[in-house]
PDB file of C-alpha atoms in Angstrom:
ATOM      1  CA  MET A   1     -12.780  -1.692   6.850  1.00 85.00           C
ATOM      2  CA  LEU A   2     -13.078  -5.438   7.354  1.00 89.00           C
ATOM      3  CA  GLU A   3     -15.099  -5.820   4.151  1.00 95.00           C
ATOM      4  CA  ASP A   4     -12.317  -4.220   2.123  1.00 98.00           C
ATOM      5  CA  LEU A   5      -9.393  -5.548   4.210  1.00 98.00           C
ATOM      6  CA  PRO A   6     -10.559  -8.788   5.890  1.00 98.00           C
ATOM      7  CA  GLU A   7      -6.920  -9.576   6.773  1.00 98.00           C
ATOM      8  CA  LEU A   8      -7.187  -6.924   9.491  1.00 97.00           C
ATOM      9  CA  ALA A   9      -9.052  -9.526  11.529  1.00 97.00           C
ATOM     10  CA  HIS A  10      -5.886 -11.678  11.534  1.00 97.00           C
ATOM     11  CA  VAL A  11      -3.887  -9.124  13.538  1.00 98.00           C
ATOM     12  CA  ARG A  12      -3.659 -10.992  16.827  1.00 98.00           C
ATOM     13  CA  ASP A  13      -3.008  -8.065  19.153  1.00 98.00           C
ATOM     14  CA  GLU A  14      -6.430  -6.574  19.883  1.00 98.00           C
ATOM     15  CA  GLU A  15      -5.229  -3.022  20.519  1.00 98.00           C
ATOM     16  CA  LEU A  16      -3.057  -3.038  17.388  1.00 98.00           C
ATOM     17  CA  ARG A  17      -5.985  -4.337  15.337  1.00 98.00           C
ATOM     18  CA  HIS A  18      -8.362  -1.647  16.646  1.00 98.00           C
ATOM     19  CA  LYS A  19      -5.835   1.123  16.029  1.00 98.00           C
ATOM     20  CA  ALA A  20      -5.208  -0.148  12.487  1.00 98.00           C
ATOM     21  CA  VAL A  21      -8.935   0.143  11.776  1.00 98.00           C
ATOM     22  CA  GLU A  22      -8.962   3.579  13.389  1.00 98.00           C
ATOM     23  CA  ALA A  23      -6.069   4.697  11.185  1.00 98.00           C
ATOM     24  CA  TRP A  24      -7.940   3.845   8.005  1.00 98.00           C
ATOM     25  CA  ALA A  25     -11.123   5.469   9.354  1.00 98.00           C
ATOM     26  CA  TYR A  26      -9.180   8.640  10.112  1.00 98.00           C
ATOM     27  CA  ALA A  27      -7.463   8.603   6.713  1.00 98.00           C
ATOM     28  CA  LEU A  28     -10.756   8.270   4.842  1.00 98.00           C
ATOM     29  CA  ALA A  29     -12.490  10.900   6.990  1.00 97.00           C
ATOM     30  CA  GLU A  30      -9.949  13.455   5.766  1.00 93.00           C
ATOM     31  CA  THR A  31     -11.014  12.866   2.134  1.00 96.00           C
ATOM     32  CA  ASP A  32     -14.048  12.285  -0.073  1.00 94.00           C
ATOM     33  CA  PHE A  33     -13.368   8.552  -0.401  1.00 98.00           C
ATOM     34  CA  PRO A  34     -16.154   6.531   1.305  1.00 97.00           C
ATOM     35  CA  ARG A  35     -14.052   3.374   1.647  1.00 97.00           C
ATOM     36  CA  ILE A  36     -10.669   1.873   0.786  1.00 98.00           C
ATOM     37  CA  SER A  37     -11.944   0.139  -2.336  1.00 98.00           C
ATOM     38  CA  ALA A  38     -12.879   3.560  -3.753  1.00 98.00           C
ATOM     39  CA  ILE A  39      -9.212   4.625  -3.876  1.00 98.00           C
ATOM     40  CA  PRO A  40      -7.747   4.051  -7.365  1.00 98.00           C
ATOM     41  CA  GLY A  41      -5.425   1.090  -7.799  1.00 98.00           C
ATOM     42  CA  GLU A  42      -2.281   3.055  -8.598  1.00 98.00           C
ATOM     43  CA  ALA A  43       1.217   3.255  -7.118  1.00 98.00           C
ATOM     44  CA  THR A  44       1.067   7.047  -7.192  1.00 97.00           C
ATOM     45  CA  PRO A  45      -1.388   9.209  -9.139  1.00 96.00           C
ATOM     46  CA  GLY A  46      -0.857   8.441 -12.818  1.00 96.00           C
ATOM     47  CA  VAL A  47       1.905   5.884 -12.239  1.00 97.00           C
ATOM     48  CA  PHE A  48       1.427   2.102 -12.423  1.00 98.00           C
ATOM     49  CA  ALA A  49      -2.373   2.237 -12.678  1.00 98.00           C
ATOM     50  CA  LEU A  50      -4.147  -1.116 -12.674  1.00 98.00           C
ATOM     51  CA  LYS A  51      -6.368  -1.815 -15.663  1.00 98.00           C
ATOM     52  CA  ARG A  52      -8.976  -2.887 -13.130  1.00 96.00           C
ATOM     53  CA  GLY A  53      -9.090  -3.113  -9.352  1.00 97.00           C
ATOM     54  CA  SER A  54      -8.772  -0.744  -6.414  1.00 98.00           C
ATOM     55  CA  GLN A  55      -6.182   0.046  -3.795  1.00 98.00           C
ATOM     56  CA  ALA A  56      -7.708  -2.663  -1.588  1.00 98.00           C
ATOM     57  CA  ILE A  57      -6.499  -5.386  -3.981  1.00 98.00           C
ATOM     58  CA  HIS A  58      -2.939  -4.087  -3.762  1.00 98.00           C
ATOM     59  CA  LEU A  59      -3.025  -3.800   0.044  1.00 98.00           C
ATOM     60  CA  ARG A  60      -4.401  -7.301   0.531  1.00 98.00           C
ATOM     61  CA  SER A  61      -1.914  -8.861  -1.871  1.00 98.00           C
ATOM     62  CA  VAL A  62       1.075  -7.109  -0.304  1.00 98.00           C
ATOM     63  CA  ALA A  63      -0.125  -8.196   3.144  1.00 98.00           C
ATOM     64  CA  ARG A  64      -0.402 -11.846   2.089  1.00 98.00           C
ATOM     65  CA  ILE A  65       2.990 -11.791   0.360  1.00 98.00           C
ATOM     66  CA  SER A  66       4.635 -10.100   3.356  1.00 98.00           C
ATOM     67  CA  ILE A  67       3.221 -12.647   5.796  1.00 98.00           C
ATOM     68  CA  ALA A  68       4.281 -15.502   3.505  1.00 98.00           C
ATOM     69  CA  ILE A  69       7.862 -14.158   3.545  1.00 98.00           C
ATOM     70  CA  ALA A  70       7.884 -13.761   7.326  1.00 98.00           C
ATOM     71  CA  ASP A  71       6.362 -17.202   7.918  1.00 98.00           C
ATOM     72  CA  GLU A  72       8.702 -18.920   5.459  1.00 98.00           C
ATOM     73  CA  PHE A  73      11.811 -17.666   7.241  1.00 98.00           C
ATOM     74  CA  ALA A  74      10.382 -18.258  10.720  1.00 96.00           C
ATOM     75  CA  GLN A  75       9.493 -21.847   9.808  1.00 97.00           C
ATOM     76  CA  GLU A  76      12.822 -22.642   8.151  1.00 97.00           C
ATOM     77  CA  PHE A  77      14.921 -20.797  10.727  1.00 98.00           C
ATOM     78  CA  PRO A  78      13.383 -21.077  14.235  1.00 96.00           C
ATOM     79  CA  GLU A  79      16.133 -18.815  15.550  1.00 97.00           C
ATOM     80  CA  ALA A  80      14.909 -15.957  13.345  1.00 97.00           C
ATOM     81  CA  ILE A  81      12.856 -13.319  15.176  1.00 97.00           C
ATOM     82  CA  VAL A  82      10.131 -11.359  13.393  1.00 98.00           C
ATOM     83  CA  ASP A  83       7.039  -9.567  14.720  1.00 98.00           C
ATOM     84  CA  ARG A  84       4.297 -11.102  12.603  1.00 98.00           C
ATOM     85  CA  ASP A  85       1.627  -8.680  13.791  1.00 98.00           C
ATOM     86  CA  ILE A  86       3.781  -5.682  12.886  1.00 98.00           C
ATOM     87  CA  VAL A  87       4.414  -7.144   9.432  1.00 98.00           C
ATOM     88  CA  LEU A  88       0.682  -7.710   8.842  1.00 98.00           C
ATOM     89  CA  ALA A  89      -0.517  -4.396  10.275  1.00 98.00           C
ATOM     90  CA  GLY A  90       2.293  -2.547   8.537  1.00 98.00           C
ATOM     91  CA  ALA A  91       1.476  -4.133   5.181  1.00 98.00           C
ATOM     92  CA  LEU A  92      -2.215  -3.267   5.497  1.00 98.00           C
ATOM     93  CA  LEU A  93      -1.326   0.294   6.499  1.00 98.00           C
ATOM     94  CA  HIS A  94       1.712   0.980   4.335  1.00 98.00           C
ATOM     95  CA  ASP A  95      -0.423   2.977   1.883  1.00 98.00           C
ATOM     96  CA  VAL A  96      -2.816   4.520   4.405  1.00 98.00           C
ATOM     97  CA  GLY A  97      -1.625   7.949   3.244  1.00 98.00           C
ATOM     98  CA  LYS A  98      -2.866   7.354  -0.301  1.00 98.00           C
ATOM     99  CA  ALA A  99      -6.378   8.483   0.567  1.00 98.00           C
ATOM    100  CA  TRP A 100      -4.890  11.971   1.092  1.00 97.00           C
ATOM    101  CA  GLU A 101      -2.540  11.865  -1.904  1.00 98.00           C
ATOM    102  CA  PHE A 102      -5.281  10.640  -4.271  1.00 98.00           C
ATOM    103  CA  ASP A 103      -8.117  12.822  -2.977  1.00 98.00           C
ATOM    104  CA  PRO A 104      -9.473  14.738  -6.032  1.00 97.00           C
ATOM    105  CA  VAL A 105      -9.952  17.975  -4.067  1.00 96.00           C
ATOM    106  CA  ASN A 106      -6.349  17.913  -2.861  1.00 96.00           C
ATOM    107  CA  ARG A 107      -5.013  17.093  -6.299  1.00 96.00           C
ATOM    108  CA  ARG A 108      -6.903  19.942  -7.952  1.00 96.00           C
ATOM    109  CA  ARG A 109      -5.600  22.381  -5.344  1.00 95.00           C
ATOM    110  CA  TRP A 110      -2.000  21.223  -5.709  1.00 96.00           C
ATOM    111  CA  GLU A 111      -2.100  21.246  -9.502  1.00 95.00           C
ATOM    112  CA  ALA A 112      -3.621  24.731  -9.581  1.00 96.00           C
ATOM    113  CA  ASP A 113      -0.455  26.244  -8.111  1.00 96.00           C
ATOM    114  CA  LYS A 114       2.471  23.895  -7.516  1.00 95.00           C
ATOM    115  CA  SER A 115       4.519  26.793  -6.156  1.00 96.00           C
ATOM    116  CA  GLN A 116       2.182  27.178  -3.179  1.00 94.00           C
ATOM    117  CA  ALA A 117       2.397  23.839  -1.340  1.00 94.00           C
ATOM    118  CA  GLY A 118       4.012  21.558  -3.899  1.00 96.00           C
ATOM    119  CA  SER A 119       2.310  18.736  -5.737  1.00 95.00           C
ATOM    120  CA  PRO A 120       1.574  16.750  -3.729  1.00 96.00           C
ATOM    121  CA  ALA A 121       2.084  18.743  -0.551  1.00 96.00           C
ATOM    122  CA  LEU A 122       2.965  15.468   1.197  1.00 96.00           C
ATOM    123  CA  ARG A 123       3.577  12.112  -0.457  1.00 97.00           C
ATOM    124  CA  HIS A 124       1.565   9.212   0.910  1.00 98.00           C
ATOM    125  CA  PRO A 125       4.427   7.674   2.931  1.00 98.00           C
ATOM    126  CA  VAL A 126       4.851  10.884   4.929  1.00 98.00           C
ATOM    127  CA  TYR A 127       1.140  11.464   5.401  1.00 98.00           C
ATOM    128  CA  GLY A 128       0.684   7.795   6.244  1.00 98.00           C
ATOM    129  CA  ALA A 129       3.245   8.052   9.044  1.00 98.00           C
ATOM    130  CA  HIS A 130       1.352  11.096  10.325  1.00 98.00           C
ATOM    131  CA  ILE A 131      -1.897   9.093  10.381  1.00 98.00           C
ATOM    132  CA  CYS A 132      -0.251   6.208  12.259  1.00 98.00           C
ATOM    133  CA  ILE A 133       1.233   8.518  14.874  1.00 98.00           C
ATOM    134  CA  ALA A 134      -2.018  10.479  15.238  1.00 98.00           C
ATOM    135  CA  VAL A 135      -4.048   7.390  16.199  1.00 98.00           C
ATOM    136  CA  GLY A 136      -1.385   6.046  18.542  1.00 98.00           C
ATOM    137  CA  LEU A 137      -0.029   3.153  16.507  1.00 98.00           C
ATOM    138  CA  PRO A 138       3.449   1.955  17.541  1.00 98.00           C
ATOM    139  CA  GLU A 139       6.413   3.608  15.876  1.00 98.00           C
ATOM    140  CA  GLU A 140       7.272   0.306  14.189  1.00 98.00           C
ATOM    141  CA  VAL A 141       4.102   0.603  12.099  1.00 98.00           C
ATOM    142  CA  ALA A 142       4.582   4.333  11.417  1.00 98.00           C
ATOM    143  CA  HIS A 143       8.119   3.451  10.278  1.00 98.00           C
ATOM    144  CA  ILE A 144       6.699   0.993   7.723  1.00 98.00           C
ATOM    145  CA  ALA A 145       4.240   3.585   6.405  1.00 98.00           C
ATOM    146  CA  LEU A 146       7.097   6.055   5.991  1.00 98.00           C
ATOM    147  CA  GLY A 147       9.843   3.685   4.904  1.00 98.00           C
ATOM    148  CA  HIS A 148       8.123   1.364   2.429  1.00 98.00           C
ATOM    149  CA  SER A 149       8.850   3.683  -0.515  1.00 96.00           C
ATOM    150  CA  TYR A 150      11.704   5.951  -1.614  1.00 92.00           C
ATOM    151  CA  GLU A 151      11.673   7.892   1.642  1.00 95.00           C
ATOM    152  CA  GLY A 152      12.988   4.745   3.306  1.00 94.00           C
ATOM    153  CA  ASP A 153      16.153   4.877   1.214  1.00 95.00           C
ATOM    154  CA  LEU A 154      17.325   7.688   3.505  1.00 95.00           C
ATOM    155  CA  MET A 155      17.304   5.529   6.657  1.00 96.00           C
ATOM    156  CA  HIS A 156      17.909   2.024   7.958  1.00 98.00           C
ATOM    157  CA  ARG A 157      14.701   0.055   7.458  1.00 98.00           C
ATOM    158  CA  SER A 158      13.559  -2.290  10.210  1.00 98.00           C
ATOM    159  CA  LEU A 159      13.342  -5.980   9.260  1.00 98.00           C
ATOM    160  CA  GLU A 160       9.537  -5.778   9.191  1.00 98.00           C
ATOM    161  CA  CYS A 161       9.704  -2.657   7.009  1.00 98.00           C
ATOM    162  CA  LEU A 162      12.194  -4.338   4.680  1.00 98.00           C
ATOM    163  CA  ILE A 163       9.766  -7.236   4.172  1.00 98.00           C
ATOM    164  CA  VAL A 164       6.858  -4.926   3.322  1.00 98.00           C
ATOM    165  CA  HIS A 165       9.065  -2.693   1.156  1.00 98.00           C
ATOM    166  CA  ARG A 166      10.247  -5.639  -0.958  1.00 98.00           C
ATOM    167  CA  ALA A 167       6.752  -7.150  -1.200  1.00 98.00           C
ATOM    168  CA  ASP A 168       5.277  -3.798  -2.253  1.00 98.00           C
ATOM    169  CA  HIS A 169       7.815  -3.008  -4.965  1.00 97.00           C
ATOM    170  CA  MET A 170       7.787  -6.591  -6.234  1.00 98.00           C
ATOM    171  CA  TRP A 171       3.991  -6.487  -6.492  1.00 98.00           C
ATOM    172  CA  TRP A 172       3.940  -3.520  -8.850  1.00 98.00           C
ATOM    173  CA  SER A 173       6.773  -4.946 -10.974  1.00 98.00           C
ATOM    174  CA  ILE A 174       5.104  -8.350 -11.259  1.00 98.00           C
ATOM    175  CA  ALA A 175       1.740  -6.710 -12.017  1.00 98.00           C
ATOM    176  CA  GLY A 176       3.539  -4.925 -14.848  1.00 98.00           C
ATOM    177  CA  GLY A 177       5.052  -8.188 -16.067  1.00 98.00           C
ATOM    178  CA  PHE A 178       1.589  -9.748 -16.153  1.00 98.00           C
ATOM    179  CA  GLY A 179       0.375  -6.873 -18.330  1.00 98.00           C
ATOM    180  CA  LEU A 180      -2.096  -5.715 -15.688  1.00 98.00           C
ATOM    181  CA  LEU A 181      -1.089  -2.034 -15.782  1.00 98.00           C
ATOM    182  CA  LYS A 182      -2.361   0.654 -18.131  1.00 98.00           C
ATOM    183  CA  ALA A 183       0.373   1.126 -20.728  1.00 97.00           C
ATOM    184  CA  GLU A 184       0.344   4.930 -20.512  1.00 98.00           C
ATOM    185  CA  THR A 185       1.201   4.712 -16.792  1.00 98.00           C
ATOM    186  CA  ALA A 186       3.798   1.946 -16.979  1.00 97.00           C
ATOM    187  CA  GLY A 187       6.753   3.670 -18.622  1.00 96.00           C
ATOM    188  CA  MET A 188       8.978   2.896 -15.642  1.00 95.00           C
ATOM    189  CA  LEU A 189       8.826  -0.814 -16.507  1.00 96.00           C
ATOM    190  CA  GLU A 190      11.312  -0.273 -19.333  1.00 96.00           C
ATOM    191  CA  GLY A 191      13.893   1.055 -16.884  1.00 95.00           C
ATOM    192  CA  ARG A 192      13.355  -2.049 -14.752  1.00 96.00           C
ATOM    193  CA  LYS A 193      13.790  -4.217 -17.883  1.00 97.00           C
ATOM    194  CA  ILE A 194      10.290  -5.655 -17.536  1.00 97.00           C
ATOM    195  CA  ALA A 195       8.323  -6.539 -20.673  1.00 97.00           C
ATOM    196  CA  PRO A 196       4.543  -6.720 -20.141  1.00 97.00           C
ATOM    197  CA  ARG A 197       2.952  -9.979 -21.264  1.00 97.00           C
ATOM    198  CA  ALA A 198      -0.286  -9.941 -23.229  1.00 96.00           C
ATOM    199  CA  VAL A 199      -3.359 -10.831 -21.174  1.00 94.00           C
ATOM    200  CA  ARG A 200      -6.098 -13.226 -22.183  1.00 92.00           C
ATOM    201  CA  THR A 201      -9.684 -12.096 -22.684  1.00 87.00           C
ATOM    202  CA  VAL A 202     -11.796 -13.092 -19.709  1.00 80.00           C
ATOM    203  CA  GLU A 203     -15.510 -12.439 -19.403  1.00 78.00           C
ATOM    204  CA  ARG A 204     -16.552 -11.485 -15.894  1.00 69.00           C
ATOM    205  CA  PRO A 205     -20.082 -11.681 -14.438  1.00 70.00           C
ATOM    206  CA  GLY A 206     -22.285  -8.927 -15.825  1.00 68.00           C
ATOM    207  CA  GLU A 207     -20.139  -8.377 -18.914  1.00 57.00           C
ATOM    208  CA  THR A 208     -21.142  -9.203 -22.456  1.00 49.00           C
ATOM    209  CA  GLY A 209     -18.955  -9.402 -25.483  1.00 42.00           C
TER     210      GLY A 209
END
């Protein structure tokens, strides 16, 4: 877990940190994914798919952006109260349910008969909240897992959830603006009035061209 999400080590509360690791271990154990970096870098299956990079890149970026937002306000406004550990743990766990939603075995079963259990049976925010509750994480973190996406529009989001929610949705939009998403999965950008920019050609180690 710490190889894929080294920011977990920055959660100051020891129990919260251990339970965050346990949540990801539990989530992966329910699927065929061996680690977080094996989960595709997509918002949902087939939507906003990165041209390269895994789910770990998204989680780490959202965590860093979320903490930057929290720290900026706390520094500028000392009277502002925010639970930094909840923001960080919540950001690193907001997509913990994606292992279930992206699991190939689950997806084949759901697609075979959508009338049976739906497709997916549970979206990742709902399953992520289940994972958080199952391992004993505080409800503030489970709330972030559930409320970071559209499900959160049906309730009042906590301040910490609001931070992660905004960081998460901004990340996918900005990734689209940078031209980092596969075009066939990025149709929603037009509705957001975002025009993808062309990317430069960059040779990475091990590549020839």
